[in-house]
Coordinates of C-alpha atoms in Angstrom, one line a residue:
Chain A
M28 CA -23.0 11.6 -1.1
P29 CA -21.7 14.2 1.4
A30 CA -18.2 13.7 2.7
V31 CA -19.4 14.3 6.3
R32 CA -22.9 14.3 7.6
A33 CA -23.9 14.9 11.2
E34 CA -27.3 14.8 12.7
K35 CA -28.1 15.7 16.3
L36 CA -24.4 15.0 16.9
T37 CA -23.7 15.3 20.6
K38 CA -20.7 14.8 22.9
V39 CA -21.0 15.0 26.7
F40 CA -18.0 15.0 29.0
D41 CA -19.1 14.2 32.6
D42 CA -21.4 17.3 33.1
L43 CA -20.3 19.4 30.1
R44 CA -22.2 19.3 26.8
A45 CA -19.1 20.0 24.6
V46 CA -21.1 19.4 21.4
D47 CA -24.8 19.9 21.6
A48 CA -27.0 18.3 19.0
I49 CA -25.5 19.9 15.9
D50 CA -26.4 19.2 12.3
F51 CA -24.1 19.9 9.3
E52 CA -23.2 18.5 6.0
I53 CA -19.9 18.8 4.2
G54 CA -19.9 18.3 0.4
E55 CA -17.3 16.3 -1.4
G56 CA -14.4 18.5 -2.6
E57 CA -15.5 21.4 -0.4
C58 CA -13.3 23.3 2.0
F59 CA -15.3 23.6 5.1
G60 CA -14.4 25.6 8.2
F61 CA -15.2 25.3 11.9
L62 CA -14.8 28.6 13.7
G63 CA -15.5 29.5 17.3
P64 CA -13.9 30.7 20.5
N65 CA -11.9 28.3 22.6
G66 CA -14.1 25.6 24.2
A67 CA -16.8 26.1 21.5
G68 CA -16.6 22.4 20.5
K69 CA -14.7 22.6 17.2
S70 CA -11.8 20.3 18.2
T71 CA -14.2 17.9 19.8
T72 CA -16.2 17.8 16.6
M73 CA -12.9 17.2 14.6
R74 CA -11.9 14.4 17.0
M75 CA -15.3 12.7 16.6
I76 CA -14.9 12.9 12.8
H77 CA -11.6 11.1 12.8
C78 CA -12.8 8.6 15.4
A79 CA -10.4 9.7 18.2
S80 CA -13.4 10.4 20.4
P81 CA -16.6 8.3 20.4
I82 CA -19.9 10.1 19.9
T83 CA -22.3 10.3 22.8
S84 CA -25.5 10.4 20.7
G85 CA -26.8 11.4 17.3
E86 CA -25.4 10.3 13.9
L87 CA -22.1 11.0 12.2
D88 CA -21.2 9.5 8.8
V89 CA -17.7 10.1 7.3
L90 CA -17.4 9.3 3.6
G91 CA -20.7 7.4 3.9
M92 CA -19.5 5.3 6.8
A93 CA -20.9 5.5 10.4
V94 CA -18.3 6.4 13.0
N95 CA -19.5 3.8 15.4
G96 CA -18.5 0.6 13.9
R97 CA -16.3 1.5 10.9
C98 CA -13.5 3.5 12.5
R99 CA -10.7 1.5 10.9
E100 CA -12.1 2.1 7.4
I101 CA -12.7 5.7 8.0
K102 CA -9.2 6.3 9.4
A103 CA -7.7 4.5 6.5
A104 CA -9.5 6.9 4.0
I105 CA -8.9 10.2 5.7
G106 CA -5.9 12.3 6.7
V107 CA -5.5 14.1 10.0
A108 CA -3.2 17.0 10.7
P109 CA -3.7 17.6 14.5
Q110 CA -3.3 20.9 16.3
E111 CA -0.6 19.5 18.5
N112 CA 2.8 18.7 17.2
N113 CA 3.0 14.9 17.5
L114 CA 5.7 14.2 15.0
D115 CA 7.9 11.3 16.0
P116 CA 11.1 12.7 17.5
D117 CA 12.9 9.4 17.2
F118 CA 13.0 9.7 13.4
T119 CA 14.2 12.1 10.7
V120 CA 11.9 14.2 8.6
R121 CA 11.6 11.7 5.8
R122 CA 11.4 8.7 8.1
N123 CA 8.4 10.3 9.8
L124 CA 6.6 10.0 6.6
T125 CA 7.5 6.4 5.7
V126 CA 6.9 5.1 9.2
Y127 CA 3.6 6.8 9.4
G128 CA 2.6 5.5 6.0
R129 CA 3.4 2.0 7.2
Y130 CA 0.6 2.2 9.8
F131 CA -1.7 2.3 6.8
G132 CA -0.2 -1.0 5.6
L133 CA 1.2 0.6 2.4
P134 CA 4.0 -1.3 0.6
K135 CA 7.5 0.0 0.7
E136 CA 7.7 1.3 -2.9
V137 CA 4.6 3.4 -2.4
L138 CA 5.9 4.7 0.9
E139 CA 9.2 5.8 -0.7
E140 CA 7.6 7.4 -3.7
R141 CA 5.0 9.2 -1.7
A142 CA 7.4 10.5 0.9
D143 CA 9.6 12.0 -1.8
R144 CA 6.7 13.5 -3.6
L145 CA 5.2 15.0 -0.4
L146 CA 8.5 16.4 0.7
E147 CA 8.7 18.1 -2.6
F148 CA 5.1 19.3 -2.4
M149 CA 5.7 20.8 1.0
Q150 CA 9.1 22.2 0.1
L151 CA 10.9 20.1 2.6
T152 CA 13.2 18.1 0.4
E153 CA 16.3 19.8 1.6
K154 CA 15.4 18.9 5.2
R155 CA 14.7 15.3 4.6
D156 CA 17.5 13.9 6.8
E157 CA 17.2 16.5 9.6
R158 CA 16.0 15.5 13.0
I159 CA 12.6 16.8 14.1
Q160 CA 14.1 18.8 16.9
D161 CA 16.2 20.7 14.4
I162 CA 13.6 22.1 12.1
S163 CA 11.5 25.2 12.5
G164 CA 7.9 25.5 13.7
G165 CA 6.7 26.2 10.2
M166 CA 8.5 23.2 8.8
K167 CA 6.9 21.0 11.5
R168 CA 3.4 22.2 10.5
R169 CA 4.2 21.5 6.9
L170 CA 5.5 18.1 7.7
I171 CA 2.4 17.3 9.7
I172 CA 0.3 18.1 6.7
A173 CA 2.5 16.1 4.4
R174 CA 2.2 13.2 6.9
A175 CA -1.6 13.5 6.9
M176 CA -1.4 13.0 3.1
M177 CA 0.6 9.8 3.1
N178 CA -2.4 7.6 2.6
D179 CA -3.7 9.8 -0.3
P180 CA -6.8 10.7 1.7
R181 CA -10.1 11.7 0.2
L182 CA -10.8 13.9 3.2
L183 CA -8.2 16.0 5.0
I184 CA -8.7 17.4 8.5
L185 CA -6.5 20.4 9.3
D186 CA -6.9 21.4 13.0
E187 CA -5.5 25.0 13.3
P188 CA -2.9 24.5 10.6
T189 CA -1.2 27.9 10.8
T190 CA -1.3 28.7 14.5
G191 CA 1.9 30.3 15.6
L192 CA 3.5 30.6 12.1
D193 CA 5.1 33.6 10.5
P194 CA 3.4 35.2 7.5
Q195 CA 5.6 33.4 4.9
A196 CA 4.8 30.0 6.4
R197 CA 1.1 30.8 6.6
H198 CA 0.9 31.8 2.9
L199 CA 2.8 28.7 1.8
I200 CA 0.3 26.5 3.7
W201 CA -2.6 28.4 2.2
E202 CA -1.2 27.9 -1.3
K203 CA -1.0 24.2 -0.6
V204 CA -4.5 24.0 0.7
R205 CA -5.8 25.7 -2.4
E206 CA -3.8 23.3 -4.5
L207 CA -5.5 20.4 -2.6
K208 CA -8.9 21.9 -3.3
R209 CA -8.1 22.0 -7.0
K210 CA -7.4 18.3 -6.7
K211 CA -10.9 17.8 -5.3
V212 CA -9.7 16.7 -1.8
T213 CA -12.3 17.6 0.8
V214 CA -10.7 19.8 3.4
V215 CA -12.1 20.3 6.9
L216 CA -10.4 23.2 8.7
T217 CA -10.5 24.8 12.1
T218 CA -8.9 28.1 12.7
H219 CA -8.8 31.1 14.9
Y220 CA -7.7 33.3 12.0
M221 CA -10.7 34.9 10.3
D222 CA -8.7 36.0 7.3
E223 CA -7.6 32.4 6.8
A224 CA -11.2 31.1 6.9
E225 CA -12.3 33.9 4.6
R226 CA -9.6 33.0 2.0
L227 CA -9.8 29.2 2.2
C228 CA -13.3 28.1 3.1
D229 CA -16.1 27.6 0.6
R230 CA -18.5 27.3 3.6
L231 CA -18.1 27.5 7.3
V232 CA -19.9 27.3 10.6
I233 CA -19.4 29.4 13.7
M234 CA -19.8 27.4 16.9
D235 CA -20.3 28.6 20.4
H236 CA -21.0 26.7 23.6
G237 CA -21.3 23.5 21.6
K238 CA -23.9 24.7 19.1
I239 CA -23.7 26.0 15.6
I240 CA -24.8 29.6 15.7
L241 CA -24.2 30.5 12.0
E242 CA -23.6 28.7 8.8
G243 CA -22.9 29.8 5.2
R244 CA -20.4 31.1 2.7
P245 CA -18.0 33.7 4.2
R246 CA -19.1 36.5 1.9
E247 CA -22.8 35.9 2.4
L248 CA -22.3 35.7 6.2
I249 CA -20.6 39.1 6.2
D250 CA -23.3 40.7 4.1
Q251 CA -26.0 39.1 6.2
V252 CA -24.6 39.9 9.6
I253 CA -22.6 43.0 9.1
G254 CA -23.2 44.6 5.7
T255 CA -20.5 45.9 3.5
D256 CA -18.8 48.5 5.6
V257 CA -17.7 49.1 9.2
M258 CA -17.1 52.5 10.6
E259 CA -14.9 52.5 13.6
I260 CA -14.9 55.6 15.9
D261 CA -12.4 56.2 18.6
E262 CA -13.6 57.4 22.0
P263 CA -17.3 57.9 21.1
T264 CA -19.5 60.1 23.3
D265 CA -22.9 59.1 24.7
E266 CA -24.7 61.7 22.6
M267 CA -23.2 60.1 19.5
E268 CA -24.5 56.7 20.6
T269 CA -27.9 58.1 21.2
Y270 CA -27.9 59.7 17.7
V271 CA -26.8 56.4 16.1
K272 CA -29.5 54.5 18.0
V273 CA -32.2 57.0 16.9
R274 CA -31.1 56.7 13.3
G275 CA -31.6 53.0 13.6
W276 CA -28.1 52.0 12.5
Q277 CA -26.6 48.7 13.6
Y278 CA -23.8 49.4 16.0
E279 CA -21.8 48.0 18.9
R280 CA -20.0 49.9 21.6
T281 CA -16.8 48.5 23.2
I282 CA -14.8 50.1 26.0
D283 CA -13.1 52.7 23.8
R284 CA -14.7 52.4 20.4
M285 CA -18.0 52.4 18.5
L286 CA -18.5 50.2 15.4
I287 CA -21.3 51.0 13.0
Y288 CA -22.3 48.3 10.6
T289 CA -23.7 49.7 7.4
E290 CA -24.0 49.4 3.6
E291 CA -23.0 53.0 3.1
G292 CA -20.0 53.9 5.2
Q293 CA -19.2 57.2 3.5
N294 CA -22.6 58.6 4.0
V295 CA -22.8 57.6 7.6
A296 CA -19.4 59.2 8.2
A297 CA -20.4 62.4 6.5
E298 CA -23.6 62.7 8.5
L299 CA -21.8 62.1 11.8
K300 CA -19.0 64.5 10.9
E301 CA -21.5 67.2 10.5
R302 CA -22.8 66.8 14.0
F303 CA -20.0 65.6 16.2
A304 CA -16.3 66.3 16.6
M305 CA -14.5 63.0 16.0
S306 CA -10.9 62.7 17.0
Y307 CA -10.3 59.6 14.9
Y308 CA -12.4 57.3 12.8
L309 CA -12.0 54.9 9.9
I310 CA -14.2 53.3 7.3
R311 CA -13.2 49.8 6.2
N312 CA -14.7 46.7 4.5
A313 CA -16.6 44.4 6.8
T314 CA -14.7 41.1 7.5
L315 CA -15.4 37.7 8.9
E316 CA -13.8 38.9 12.1
D317 CA -16.6 41.3 12.6
V318 CA -19.1 38.5 12.0
F319 CA -17.3 36.4 14.5
L320 CA -17.1 39.0 17.2
R321 CA -20.6 40.1 16.7
T322 CA -22.0 36.6 17.0
T323 CA -19.8 35.1 19.7
G324 CA -19.5 38.2 21.8
R325 CA -16.4 40.1 22.8
A326 CA -16.0 38.6 26.3
L327 CA -12.8 36.8 26.6
V328 CA -13.1 33.0 26.7
E329 CA -10.7 31.3 29.0
Chain B
M2 CA -14.8 -9.0 24.0
S3 CA -14.1 -6.0 21.9
L4 CA -10.7 -5.6 23.6
I5 CA -9.6 -8.8 21.8
S6 CA -11.5 -8.3 18.5
N7 CA -9.9 -4.9 18.1
I8 CA -6.4 -6.4 17.9
S9 CA -5.1 -7.0 14.4
W10 CA -2.0 -7.7 12.4
R11 CA -1.6 -3.9 12.2
S12 CA -0.1 -3.9 15.7
M13 CA 3.0 -5.2 13.9
A14 CA 3.4 -1.7 12.3
L15 CA 4.0 -0.3 15.8
W16 CA 6.3 -3.2 16.7
K17 CA 8.3 -2.3 13.6
R18 CA 8.4 1.4 14.6
N19 CA 10.0 0.5 17.9
R20 CA 12.3 -2.0 16.3
D21 CA 13.5 0.7 13.8
V22 CA 14.2 3.1 16.7
F23 CA 16.1 0.4 18.5
L24 CA 18.2 -0.5 15.5
T25 CA 19.2 3.1 14.8
T26 CA 21.0 3.1 18.2
W27 CA 21.9 -0.6 18.2
K28 CA 25.4 -0.2 19.5
T29 CA 24.4 1.3 22.8
N30 CA 21.5 -1.1 23.0
F31 CA 23.4 -4.4 22.7
L32 CA 26.3 -3.6 25.0
P33 CA 24.6 -3.5 28.4
P34 CA 23.0 -6.9 28.2
F35 CA 26.3 -8.3 27.1
L36 CA 28.5 -6.7 29.8
E37 CA 26.1 -6.8 32.7
P38 CA 26.0 -10.6 33.2
I39 CA 29.8 -10.7 33.1
L40 CA 29.9 -8.2 35.9
Y41 CA 27.5 -10.2 37.9
L42 CA 29.3 -13.5 37.3
V43 CA 32.6 -12.0 38.4
A44 CA 31.3 -10.2 41.4
M45 CA 28.6 -12.5 42.7
G46 CA 29.8 -15.8 41.2
L47 CA 33.6 -15.6 41.6
G48 CA 33.8 -13.0 44.4
F49 CA 30.9 -13.8 46.6
G50 CA 30.8 -17.4 45.5
A51 CA 34.3 -17.9 46.8
L52 CA 32.9 -17.6 50.4
I53 CA 30.5 -20.4 49.7
E54 CA 32.4 -23.6 50.2
A55 CA 29.5 -26.1 50.2
D56 CA 27.7 -26.9 46.9
I57 CA 24.2 -25.7 46.4
E58 CA 21.5 -28.3 46.5
Y59 CA 18.9 -27.8 43.7
G60 CA 16.4 -30.3 42.5
G61 CA 18.4 -33.2 43.7
R62 CA 21.6 -31.9 42.1
S63 CA 24.5 -30.2 43.8
L64 CA 26.1 -27.3 42.0
E65 CA 28.8 -24.8 42.6
Y66 CA 27.4 -21.4 43.4
I67 CA 28.3 -19.7 40.1
K68 CA 26.5 -22.3 38.1
F69 CA 23.4 -21.9 40.3
L70 CA 23.5 -18.2 39.9
A71 CA 23.9 -18.0 36.1
P72 CA 20.3 -18.9 35.0
G73 CA 19.0 -16.5 37.5
L74 CA 20.8 -13.7 35.6
V75 CA 18.9 -14.8 32.4
A76 CA 15.6 -14.6 34.4
I77 CA 16.4 -11.1 35.7
S78 CA 17.2 -9.9 32.2
I79 CA 13.8 -11.2 31.0
M80 CA 12.1 -9.2 33.8
Y81 CA 14.0 -6.0 33.3
G82 CA 13.9 -6.0 29.5
A83 CA 10.2 -5.9 29.2
F84 CA 9.4 -4.0 32.4
F85 CA 11.7 -1.1 31.7
E86 CA 10.5 -0.9 28.1
C87 CA 6.8 -0.9 28.8
T88 CA 7.0 1.4 31.8
Y89 CA 9.5 4.3 31.2
S90 CA 9.8 4.0 27.4
S91 CA 6.1 3.4 26.7
F92 CA 5.2 6.3 29.1
V93 CA 7.5 8.6 27.2
R94 CA 6.0 7.6 23.9
M95 CA 2.4 7.9 25.3
Y96 CA 2.7 11.0 27.4
Y97 CA 5.6 13.2 26.2
Q98 CA 6.0 12.2 22.5
K99 CA 2.3 11.8 21.9
T100 CA 3.2 8.9 19.6
F101 CA 0.1 7.0 20.5
D102 CA -2.1 10.0 19.7
A103 CA -0.5 10.3 16.3
I104 CA -0.9 6.6 15.5
L105 CA -4.5 6.6 16.7
A106 CA -5.3 8.7 13.6
T107 CA -4.2 5.8 11.4
P108 CA -6.1 2.5 11.0
L109 CA -4.5 1.2 14.2
S110 CA -6.8 0.8 17.1
L111 CA -5.7 1.6 20.7
E112 CA -5.7 -2.2 21.3
D113 CA -3.3 -2.6 18.4
I114 CA -1.0 0.0 19.9
I115 CA -1.1 -1.7 23.3
A116 CA -0.5 -5.1 21.7
G117 CA 2.3 -3.7 19.6
E118 CA 4.0 -2.2 22.6
I119 CA 3.7 -5.4 24.6
L120 CA 5.1 -7.5 21.7
W121 CA 8.0 -5.1 21.5
G122 CA 8.6 -5.3 25.3
A123 CA 8.7 -9.1 25.0
T124 CA 11.1 -8.7 22.1
K125 CA 13.4 -6.7 24.3
S126 CA 13.3 -9.4 26.9
F127 CA 14.0 -12.0 24.2
I128 CA 17.0 -10.0 22.8
N129 CA 18.5 -9.2 26.2
A130 CA 18.0 -12.7 27.7
T131 CA 19.4 -14.4 24.6
I132 CA 22.6 -12.3 24.8
V133 CA 22.9 -13.1 28.6
L134 CA 22.2 -16.8 27.7
G135 CA 25.0 -16.7 25.1
V136 CA 27.4 -15.3 27.7
I137 CA 26.6 -17.9 30.4
A138 CA 26.6 -20.7 27.8
A139 CA 30.0 -19.7 26.7
F140 CA 31.2 -20.2 30.3
G141 CA 29.5 -23.6 30.3
Y142 CA 26.9 -22.6 32.9
A143 CA 24.0 -23.6 30.7
E144 CA 23.7 -26.9 28.9
F145 CA 22.4 -28.1 25.5
P146 CA 19.7 -28.9 24.4
G147 CA 17.6 -27.5 27.3
L148 CA 19.1 -24.0 26.8
L149 CA 17.6 -23.8 23.3
L150 CA 14.2 -23.5 24.8
I151 CA 15.2 -20.5 27.0
P152 CA 14.7 -17.9 24.3
L153 CA 11.1 -19.1 23.9
I154 CA 10.6 -18.7 27.7
S155 CA 12.2 -15.3 27.5
F156 CA 9.7 -14.1 24.9
V157 CA 6.6 -15.6 26.7
G158 CA 7.9 -14.3 30.1
G159 CA 8.6 -11.0 28.3
L160 CA 4.9 -10.8 27.3
M161 CA 4.0 -11.3 31.0
F162 CA 6.3 -8.6 32.3
A163 CA 5.4 -6.2 29.5
S164 CA 1.6 -6.7 30.2
L165 CA 2.2 -6.1 33.9
A166 CA 4.3 -3.0 33.1
M167 CA 1.6 -1.7 30.8
L168 CA -0.9 -1.9 33.6
F169 CA 1.2 0.5 35.7
T170 CA 1.8 2.7 32.6
A171 CA -2.0 3.0 32.2
L172 CA -2.4 4.0 35.9
V173 CA 0.5 6.3 36.9
P174 CA 0.0 10.0 36.8
N175 CA 3.6 10.8 36.1
M176 CA 7.0 9.1 35.5
D177 CA 8.2 9.4 39.1
S178 CA 5.3 7.2 40.2
F179 CA 7.1 4.2 38.5
N180 CA 9.3 4.2 41.7
Y181 CA 6.4 2.4 43.4
P182 CA 6.2 -0.7 41.3
F183 CA 10.0 -0.8 41.0
F184 CA 10.5 -0.5 44.8
L185 CA 7.5 -2.6 45.9
L186 CA 7.5 -5.3 43.2
I187 CA 10.5 -5.4 40.9
T188 CA 13.3 -5.1 43.5
P189 CA 11.8 -7.7 45.9
M190 CA 11.4 -10.0 42.9
F191 CA 15.0 -9.4 41.8
L192 CA 16.2 -10.5 45.3
F193 CA 13.7 -13.1 46.4
S194 CA 12.7 -15.1 43.4
G195 CA 15.3 -17.9 43.7
T196 CA 17.6 -15.8 41.5
F197 CA 20.6 -15.4 44.0
F198 CA 19.9 -18.2 46.4
P199 CA 17.7 -21.4 46.4
L200 CA 14.3 -20.8 47.9
N201 CA 14.5 -23.9 50.1
V202 CA 16.7 -21.9 52.6
L203 CA 13.6 -19.8 53.3
P204 CA 11.0 -20.8 55.9
E205 CA 7.9 -22.5 54.5
W206 CA 5.8 -19.3 54.4
G207 CA 8.6 -17.5 52.6
Q208 CA 8.8 -20.2 50.0
Q209 CA 5.0 -20.0 49.5
L210 CA 5.2 -16.2 49.2
A211 CA 8.0 -16.5 46.6
M212 CA 5.8 -18.9 44.5
T213 CA 3.3 -16.1 44.0
L214 CA 5.9 -13.9 42.4
P215 CA 6.1 -14.0 38.5
L216 CA 9.9 -14.0 38.5
T217 CA 10.1 -17.1 40.6
H218 CA 8.5 -19.1 37.9
I219 CA 10.6 -17.6 35.1
S220 CA 13.7 -18.2 37.2
N221 CA 12.8 -21.8 38.0
M222 CA 12.0 -22.5 34.3
A223 CA 15.3 -21.0 33.1
R224 CA 17.2 -22.9 35.7
D225 CA 15.6 -26.3 35.0
L226 CA 16.1 -25.9 31.2
S227 CA 19.7 -24.8 31.8
Y228 CA 20.4 -28.1 33.6
N229 CA 18.3 -30.2 31.3
M230 CA 15.9 -31.0 34.1
M231 CA 12.3 -31.9 33.0
S232 CA 10.4 -30.9 36.1
A233 CA 6.8 -30.2 37.0
E234 CA 7.8 -26.6 37.5
L235 CA 7.9 -26.2 33.7
A236 CA 4.2 -27.0 33.4
I237 CA 3.2 -25.0 36.5
G238 CA 5.3 -22.1 35.4
A239 CA 3.8 -22.1 31.9
A240 CA 0.3 -22.1 33.3
Y241 CA 1.1 -19.3 35.7
V242 CA 2.7 -17.1 33.0
I243 CA -0.1 -17.6 30.5
A244 CA -2.8 -16.8 33.1
L245 CA -1.1 -13.7 34.5
T246 CA -0.3 -12.4 30.9
A247 CA -3.9 -12.7 29.9
V248 CA -5.2 -11.0 33.0
C249 CA -2.7 -8.1 32.8
F250 CA -3.1 -7.6 29.1
L251 CA -6.9 -7.3 29.3
A252 CA -6.7 -5.0 32.3
S253 CA -4.1 -2.8 30.8
A254 CA -6.0 -2.5 27.5
Y255 CA -9.1 -1.6 29.4
L256 CA -7.4 1.0 31.6
M257 CA -5.4 2.5 28.7
K258 CA -8.7 3.0 26.9
K259 CA -10.1 4.7 29.9
R260 CA -7.1 6.9 30.1
L261 CA -6.7 7.9 26.5
V262 CA -10.1 7.7 24.8
K263 CA -12.1 10.7 25.9

């Protein structure tokens, strides 16, 4: 049984089709990513999975239960770490965990034991009696993830878990997510950071304008869409572009650069160097970011 | 009626959350309801009351002014306890602290959250009114055994004012907008619900208008019980309170859903 299964899943707000008839399946124990520019429909999809937003049409099953009708059971079995900091400012760090766990109807001993264990897991034990206002942004994110695990969920939703964090805090959260994967917890993740998706996700989808435009394993998507190498050339000339076009190479030209997508970066570079004077260029490995920008376009989404 | 069937015992978890917050600052929470009635009794009862030489006629009894006033203070504390809690405090939790959003990710439904907030609002009325009652009873302005029923009235009346407040919380765009219900509804009730003077001094139309106000019924019930008077007003008041509570609760749950579930 898949952890999440969507068929023709659609969400319409007034006149906006935020999610437009998408199909996907998330396997149990998998880390599954939703990527896409702002307004692509990722967060709306997350909100439908955890029953915060009713679906307009289609089907959506979470842990084998349909979202229309069995919301309480679904919410009891999953954990949600929202994008927004909505920790309870009226309580201390530890109290945030026990009070939250109480919403799940857990007995006191379980609450106490889990709160201590999760504080330890997220390296927050020292901050247990601090007020929420007095801890750092990274600690708040960790506490939100700890809170999402109070009901020992089979499925964990992480909506942009590392946005705005410093590198140390991001790496710590990545470590913890990998640890959860080892424990066979299904993780559903949205992120704007491609390196994060590449490191953590077994499979992912890229969404744009409410549709899924690409689906697969990160490495496969890179190979499929970009190739292995990217050659970046600063301030390319029109002759250079014409040459690249004639050679039939995959490329993209931005305002001040040209990117050539290829399997053999060194050879392409050598060939171009022979014919053109290039002020600066570099050859690097293709990344998921290249896939993302190539498929969703470079125009800014506001 | 899914608005009703979506309510469960889980709403108590929200009630407990609010109780826990209240208890962490209990010293500041218990003092005002204790001191405020004393101030009113001194200023209005002794000070202002000294100007009133004739006794007040109420339900066939004649009373000195301060004794007439005292149950009105209980009624006022019932109104303010729940109304403040479920307007300003609920709005802060809903809008600024995003507490409702966080809890919606747990097995609680939105209806559970609304019900829990209203139960807590009523609890605030119960706590405040019981403290005020204790103060006026200590001065001998409320009598046994009737006064023992007043805490019950304060909880039920609290449910009514909390539901009414939640209705405004579901509707207002921002916190300043609460000035409207306070200015147009709460302050007139505070003054014209038979709290500070008996309604029979008003012209007929004024008395009829006062009978439409929720606080009038709470005030009459509190007063009748304080003087051990078994009157028809107790039954009329109970019917009024139950009906208005039901209507406001359903409307507020419906409007909250419209506001928060997108």
